[in-house]
């Protein structure tokens, strides 16, 4: 493996995967390095002192992540005489533009942000450091999501969940025991999130076939090499088996790198992620307590695969020209669903109107080629059983979702992003409502 100046290996050597590239575009070599060991906090602190000397450093955590790793890291940094400022978010923080402003105000002359945590804490540090053009290091605390190494951050801007560009961390310092002993729900969430790429990769291929031609097989090639280390071991992940949990964690890290190489979240985020973002955005309206992103993505996978199952059963003769009518009907629901956030959502949906109008002629024209992609997606029953085998409940009640809220997201989640996904295909092919009911049968 490649080495950095301080002898930590890079997560991947790009040369190992370039044979999987099918787009003939240049892929930037990922520079993220990884140190893994029980002494990760001590090593991080020594590296920090050696590299940044007396320059200011900002450390971010929340109460939970402080307890499992932040306190130890803080002590190590102080012992190394690092010029340290710390900030603790409230429990279960949400990544919003308001919190980004809070972090930005703390940066001052800082040259480095270190995040101790998983999804939200990681994204807040990553995006803030990227905007300030300073370095970012991460101390993961759970195998719960693939954003540690990605080039994006999920931030609510004016109430709308946005996937924004953000520079990945230069370094990851991992405490294996912390990852292995993360709560079961966090492990299940990561399992759902990493398996989303099975569906989102087909979403990306469908969009590429219909419109952009931008698909590249490199991310899928990267993931194929590690997929068995987590997909075949749901029970072991549920029990906290070290090999299985670390296999899951490695898969999540590679998934994030794959997104960075692709220059977008498309390899690991399709229609199944849109419904998760929909529920996150609706929390201020519904008062629903936030749920883990990966678990919501798991419910979205059941919906997306149900859509693909319906699509592959459909003959091209059943396709009707209805793009304008469907767009108008969906757009008319935006003010009803989103209230004060309607203008921002409508802006996103209007941005893909011209693409959606082409469905009337593109779907029949490309139907045979699309069918070959539809056939590659496993059934929703396969995923529902796989997720349940981790040992944690996998249903709407467990995720505090009503059938009404699930249906609302299924039928309208495609409006919150410009990206074309299976939800758009299913809506314009007239099978989205039936697929939603199929998914509900498995999630009740």
PDB file of N, CA and C in Angstrom, residues 146-190:
ATOM      1  N   UNK A 146     -21.418   5.537   5.048  1.00  0.00           N
ATOM      2  CA  UNK A 146     -20.252   5.533   4.153  1.00  0.00           C
ATOM      3  C   UNK A 146     -19.687   6.923   3.904  1.00  0.00           C
ATOM      4  N   UNK A 147     -20.107   7.913   4.700  1.00  0.00           N
ATOM      5  CA  UNK A 147     -19.677   9.279   4.447  1.00  0.00           C
ATOM      6  C   UNK A 147     -18.315   9.646   4.969  1.00  0.00           C
ATOM      7  N   UNK A 148     -17.666   8.747   5.718  1.00  0.00           N
ATOM      8  CA  UNK A 148     -16.357   9.102   6.286  1.00  0.00           C
ATOM      9  C   UNK A 148     -15.372   9.521   5.196  1.00  0.00           C
ATOM     10  N   UNK A 149     -15.370   8.807   4.086  1.00  0.00           N
ATOM     11  CA  UNK A 149     -14.351   9.023   3.054  1.00  0.00           C
ATOM     12  C   UNK A 149     -14.915   9.647   1.783  1.00  0.00           C
ATOM     13  N   UNK A 150     -16.168  10.046   1.796  1.00  0.00           N
ATOM     14  CA  UNK A 150     -16.780  10.588   0.576  1.00  0.00           C
ATOM     15  C   UNK A 150     -16.427  12.054   0.382  1.00  0.00           C
ATOM     16  N   UNK A 151     -16.664  12.550  -0.815  1.00  0.00           N
ATOM     17  CA  UNK A 151     -16.424  13.945  -1.143  1.00  0.00           C
ATOM     18  C   UNK A 151     -17.673  14.789  -1.068  1.00  0.00           C
ATOM     19  N   UNK A 152     -18.619  14.396  -0.220  1.00  0.00           N
ATOM     20  CA  UNK A 152     -19.863  15.140  -0.061  1.00  0.00           C
ATOM     21  C   UNK A 152     -20.233  15.207   1.413  1.00  0.00           C
ATOM     22  N   UNK A 153     -21.149  16.117   1.720  1.00  0.00           N
ATOM     23  CA  UNK A 153     -21.727  16.199   3.064  1.00  0.00           C
ATOM     24  C   UNK A 153     -23.209  16.478   2.904  1.00  0.00           C
ATOM     25  N   UNK A 154     -24.025  15.826   3.733  1.00  0.00           N
ATOM     26  CA  UNK A 154     -25.481  16.026   3.695  1.00  0.00           C
ATOM     27  C   UNK A 154     -25.847  17.107   4.707  1.00  0.00           C
ATOM     28  N   UNK A 155     -26.277  18.257   4.210  1.00  0.00           N
ATOM     29  CA  UNK A 155     -26.562  19.415   5.057  1.00  0.00           C
ATOM     30  C   UNK A 155     -27.961  19.940   4.735  1.00  0.00           C
ATOM     31  N   UNK A 156     -28.739  20.266   5.770  1.00  0.00           N
ATOM     32  CA  UNK A 156     -30.013  20.931   5.561  1.00  0.00           C
ATOM     33  C   UNK A 156     -29.764  22.424   5.347  1.00  0.00           C
ATOM     34  N   UNK A 157     -30.132  22.911   4.175  1.00  0.00           N
ATOM     35  CA  UNK A 157     -29.990  24.324   3.838  1.00  0.00           C
ATOM     36  C   UNK A 157     -31.383  24.906   3.623  1.00  0.00           C
ATOM     37  N   UNK A 158     -31.758  25.851   4.449  1.00  0.00           N
ATOM     38  CA  UNK A 158     -33.112  26.430   4.408  1.00  0.00           C
ATOM     39  C   UNK A 158     -34.164  25.331   4.515  1.00  0.00           C
ATOM     40  N   UNK A 159     -33.855  24.323   5.321  1.00  0.00           N
ATOM     41  CA  UNK A 159     -34.797  23.242   5.562  1.00  0.00           C
ATOM     42  C   UNK A 159     -34.755  22.121   4.554  1.00  0.00           C
ATOM     43  N   UNK A 160     -34.009  22.283   3.461  1.00  0.00           N
ATOM     44  CA  UNK A 160     -33.947  21.270   2.406  1.00  0.00           C
ATOM     45  C   UNK A 160     -32.630  20.510   2.500  1.00  0.00           C
ATOM     46  N   UNK A 161     -32.708  19.180   2.562  1.00  0.00           N
ATOM     47  CA  UNK A 161     -31.509  18.347   2.648  1.00  0.00           C
ATOM     48  C   UNK A 161     -30.766  18.422   1.325  1.00  0.00           C
ATOM     49  N   UNK A 162     -29.515  18.867   1.386  1.00  0.00           N
ATOM     50  CA  UNK A 162     -28.698  19.017   0.188  1.00  0.00           C
ATOM     51  C   UNK A 162     -27.455  18.140   0.323  1.00  0.00           C
ATOM     52  N   UNK A 163     -27.021  17.590  -0.792  1.00  0.00           N
ATOM     53  CA  UNK A 163     -25.768  16.854  -0.842  1.00  0.00           C
ATOM     54  C   UNK A 163     -24.736  17.791  -1.448  1.00  0.00           C
ATOM     55  N   UNK A 164     -23.838  18.316  -0.611  1.00  0.00           N
ATOM     56  CA  UNK A 164     -22.935  19.378  -1.026  1.00  0.00           C
ATOM     57  C   UNK A 164     -21.498  18.878  -1.119  1.00  0.00           C
ATOM     58  N   UNK A 165     -20.725  19.405  -2.060  1.00  0.00           N
ATOM     59  CA  UNK A 165     -19.317  19.004  -2.168  1.00  0.00           C
ATOM     60  C   UNK A 165     -18.551  19.344  -0.893  1.00  0.00           C
ATOM     61  N   UNK A 166     -17.691  18.429  -0.485  1.00  0.00           N
ATOM     62  CA  UNK A 166     -16.860  18.638   0.704  1.00  0.00           C
ATOM     63  C   UNK A 166     -15.621  17.764   0.574  1.00  0.00           C
ATOM     64  N   UNK A 167     -14.480  18.318   0.886  1.00  0.00           N
ATOM     65  CA  UNK A 167     -13.222  17.585   0.748  1.00  0.00           C
ATOM     66  C   UNK A 167     -13.128  16.470   1.785  1.00  0.00           C
ATOM     67  N   UNK A 168     -12.836  15.245   1.368  1.00  0.00           N
ATOM     68  CA  UNK A 168     -12.707  14.143   2.330  1.00  0.00           C
ATOM     69  C   UNK A 168     -11.594  14.413   3.337  1.00  0.00           C
ATOM     70  N   UNK A 169     -11.602  13.714   4.457  1.00  0.00           N
ATOM     71  CA  UNK A 169     -10.522  13.892   5.437  1.00  0.00           C
ATOM     72  C   UNK A 169      -9.180  13.462   4.855  1.00  0.00           C
ATOM     73  N   UNK A 170      -8.139  14.116   5.279  1.00  0.00           N
ATOM     74  CA  UNK A 170      -6.805  13.654   4.888  1.00  0.00           C
ATOM     75  C   UNK A 170      -6.439  12.378   5.641  1.00  0.00           C
ATOM     76  N   UNK A 171      -6.965  12.249   6.875  1.00  0.00           N
ATOM     77  CA  UNK A 171      -6.575  11.126   7.720  1.00  0.00           C
ATOM     78  C   UNK A 171      -7.766  10.589   8.506  1.00  0.00           C
ATOM     79  N   UNK A 172      -7.779   9.279   8.671  1.00  0.00           N
ATOM     80  CA  UNK A 172      -8.711   8.603   9.565  1.00  0.00           C
ATOM     81  C   UNK A 172      -7.906   7.872  10.636  1.00  0.00           C
ATOM     82  N   UNK A 173      -8.347   7.995  11.877  1.00  0.00           N
ATOM     83  CA  UNK A 173      -7.729   7.268  12.993  1.00  0.00           C
ATOM     84  C   UNK A 173      -8.824   6.423  13.628  1.00  0.00           C
ATOM     85  N   UNK A 174      -8.653   5.121  13.588  1.00  0.00           N
ATOM     86  CA  UNK A 174      -9.724   4.190  13.944  1.00  0.00           C
ATOM     87  C   UNK A 174      -9.351   3.375  15.178  1.00  0.00           C
ATOM     88  N   UNK A 175     -10.259   3.375  16.154  1.00  0.00           N
ATOM     89  CA  UNK A 175     -10.157   2.502  17.325  1.00  0.00           C
ATOM     90  C   UNK A 175     -11.021   1.270  17.052  1.00  0.00           C
ATOM     91  N   UNK A 176     -10.422   0.124  16.704  1.00  0.00           N
ATOM     92  CA  UNK A 176     -11.212  -1.041  16.311  1.00  0.00           C
ATOM     93  C   UNK A 176     -12.241  -1.465  17.355  1.00  0.00           C
ATOM     94  N   UNK A 177     -11.892  -1.393  18.625  1.00  0.00           N
ATOM     95  CA  UNK A 177     -12.819  -1.815  19.670  1.00  0.00           C
ATOM     96  C   UNK A 177     -14.067  -0.931  19.694  1.00  0.00           C
ATOM     97  N   UNK A 178     -13.890   0.372  19.446  1.00  0.00           N
ATOM     98  CA  UNK A 178     -15.033   1.287  19.409  1.00  0.00           C
ATOM     99  C   UNK A 178     -15.955   0.931  18.239  1.00  0.00           C
ATOM    100  N   UNK A 179     -15.366   0.654  17.077  1.00  0.00           N
ATOM    101  CA  UNK A 179     -16.169   0.281  15.907  1.00  0.00           C
ATOM    102  C   UNK A 179     -16.912  -1.023  16.167  1.00  0.00           C
ATOM    103  N   UNK A 180     -16.204  -2.004  16.684  1.00  0.00           N
ATOM    104  CA  UNK A 180     -16.799  -3.326  16.915  1.00  0.00           C
ATOM    105  C   UNK A 180     -17.934  -3.271  17.925  1.00  0.00           C
ATOM    106  N   UNK A 181     -17.791  -2.441  18.954  1.00  0.00           N
ATOM    107  CA  UNK A 181     -18.775  -2.410  20.036  1.00  0.00           C
ATOM    108  C   UNK A 181     -19.849  -1.338  19.839  1.00  0.00           C
ATOM    109  N   UNK A 182     -19.911  -0.736  18.675  1.00  0.00           N
ATOM    110  CA  UNK A 182     -20.972   0.233  18.403  1.00  0.00           C
ATOM    111  C   UNK A 182     -22.328  -0.435  18.581  1.00  0.00           C
ATOM    112  N   UNK A 183     -23.346   0.292  19.018  1.00  0.00           N
ATOM    113  CA  UNK A 183     -24.675  -0.307  19.226  1.00  0.00           C
ATOM    114  C   UNK A 183     -25.203  -1.014  17.982  1.00  0.00           C
ATOM    115  N   UNK A 184     -26.021  -2.034  18.203  1.00  0.00           N
ATOM    116  CA  UNK A 184     -26.545  -2.862  17.118  1.00  0.00           C
ATOM    117  C   UNK A 184     -27.243  -2.018  16.057  1.00  0.00           C
ATOM    118  N   UNK A 185     -28.037  -1.038  16.460  1.00  0.00           N
ATOM    119  CA  UNK A 185     -28.740  -0.224  15.470  1.00  0.00           C
ATOM    120  C   UNK A 185     -27.768   0.487  14.537  1.00  0.00           C
ATOM    121  N   UNK A 186     -26.629   0.923  15.054  1.00  0.00           N
ATOM    122  CA  UNK A 186     -25.643   1.592  14.217  1.00  0.00           C
ATOM    123  C   UNK A 186     -25.001   0.613  13.236  1.00  0.00           C
ATOM    124  N   UNK A 187     -24.767  -0.605  13.697  1.00  0.00           N
ATOM    125  CA  UNK A 187     -24.222  -1.625  12.789  1.00  0.00           C
ATOM    126  C   UNK A 187     -25.230  -1.980  11.702  1.00  0.00           C
ATOM    127  N   UNK A 188     -26.499  -2.117  12.096  1.00  0.00           N
ATOM    128  CA  UNK A 188     -27.544  -2.416  11.114  1.00  0.00           C
ATOM    129  C   UNK A 188     -27.677  -1.266  10.112  1.00  0.00           C
ATOM    130  N   UNK A 189     -27.576  -0.040  10.602  1.00  0.00           N
ATOM    131  CA  UNK A 189     -27.670   1.126   9.719  1.00  0.00           C
ATOM    132  C   UNK A 189     -26.558   1.112   8.671  1.00  0.00           C
ATOM    133  N   UNK A 190     -25.340   0.796   9.104  1.00  0.00           N
ATOM    134  CA  UNK A 190     -24.231   0.724   8.162  1.00  0.00           C
ATOM    135  C   UNK A 190     -24.409  -0.382   7.148  1.00  0.00           C
TER     136      UNK A 190
END
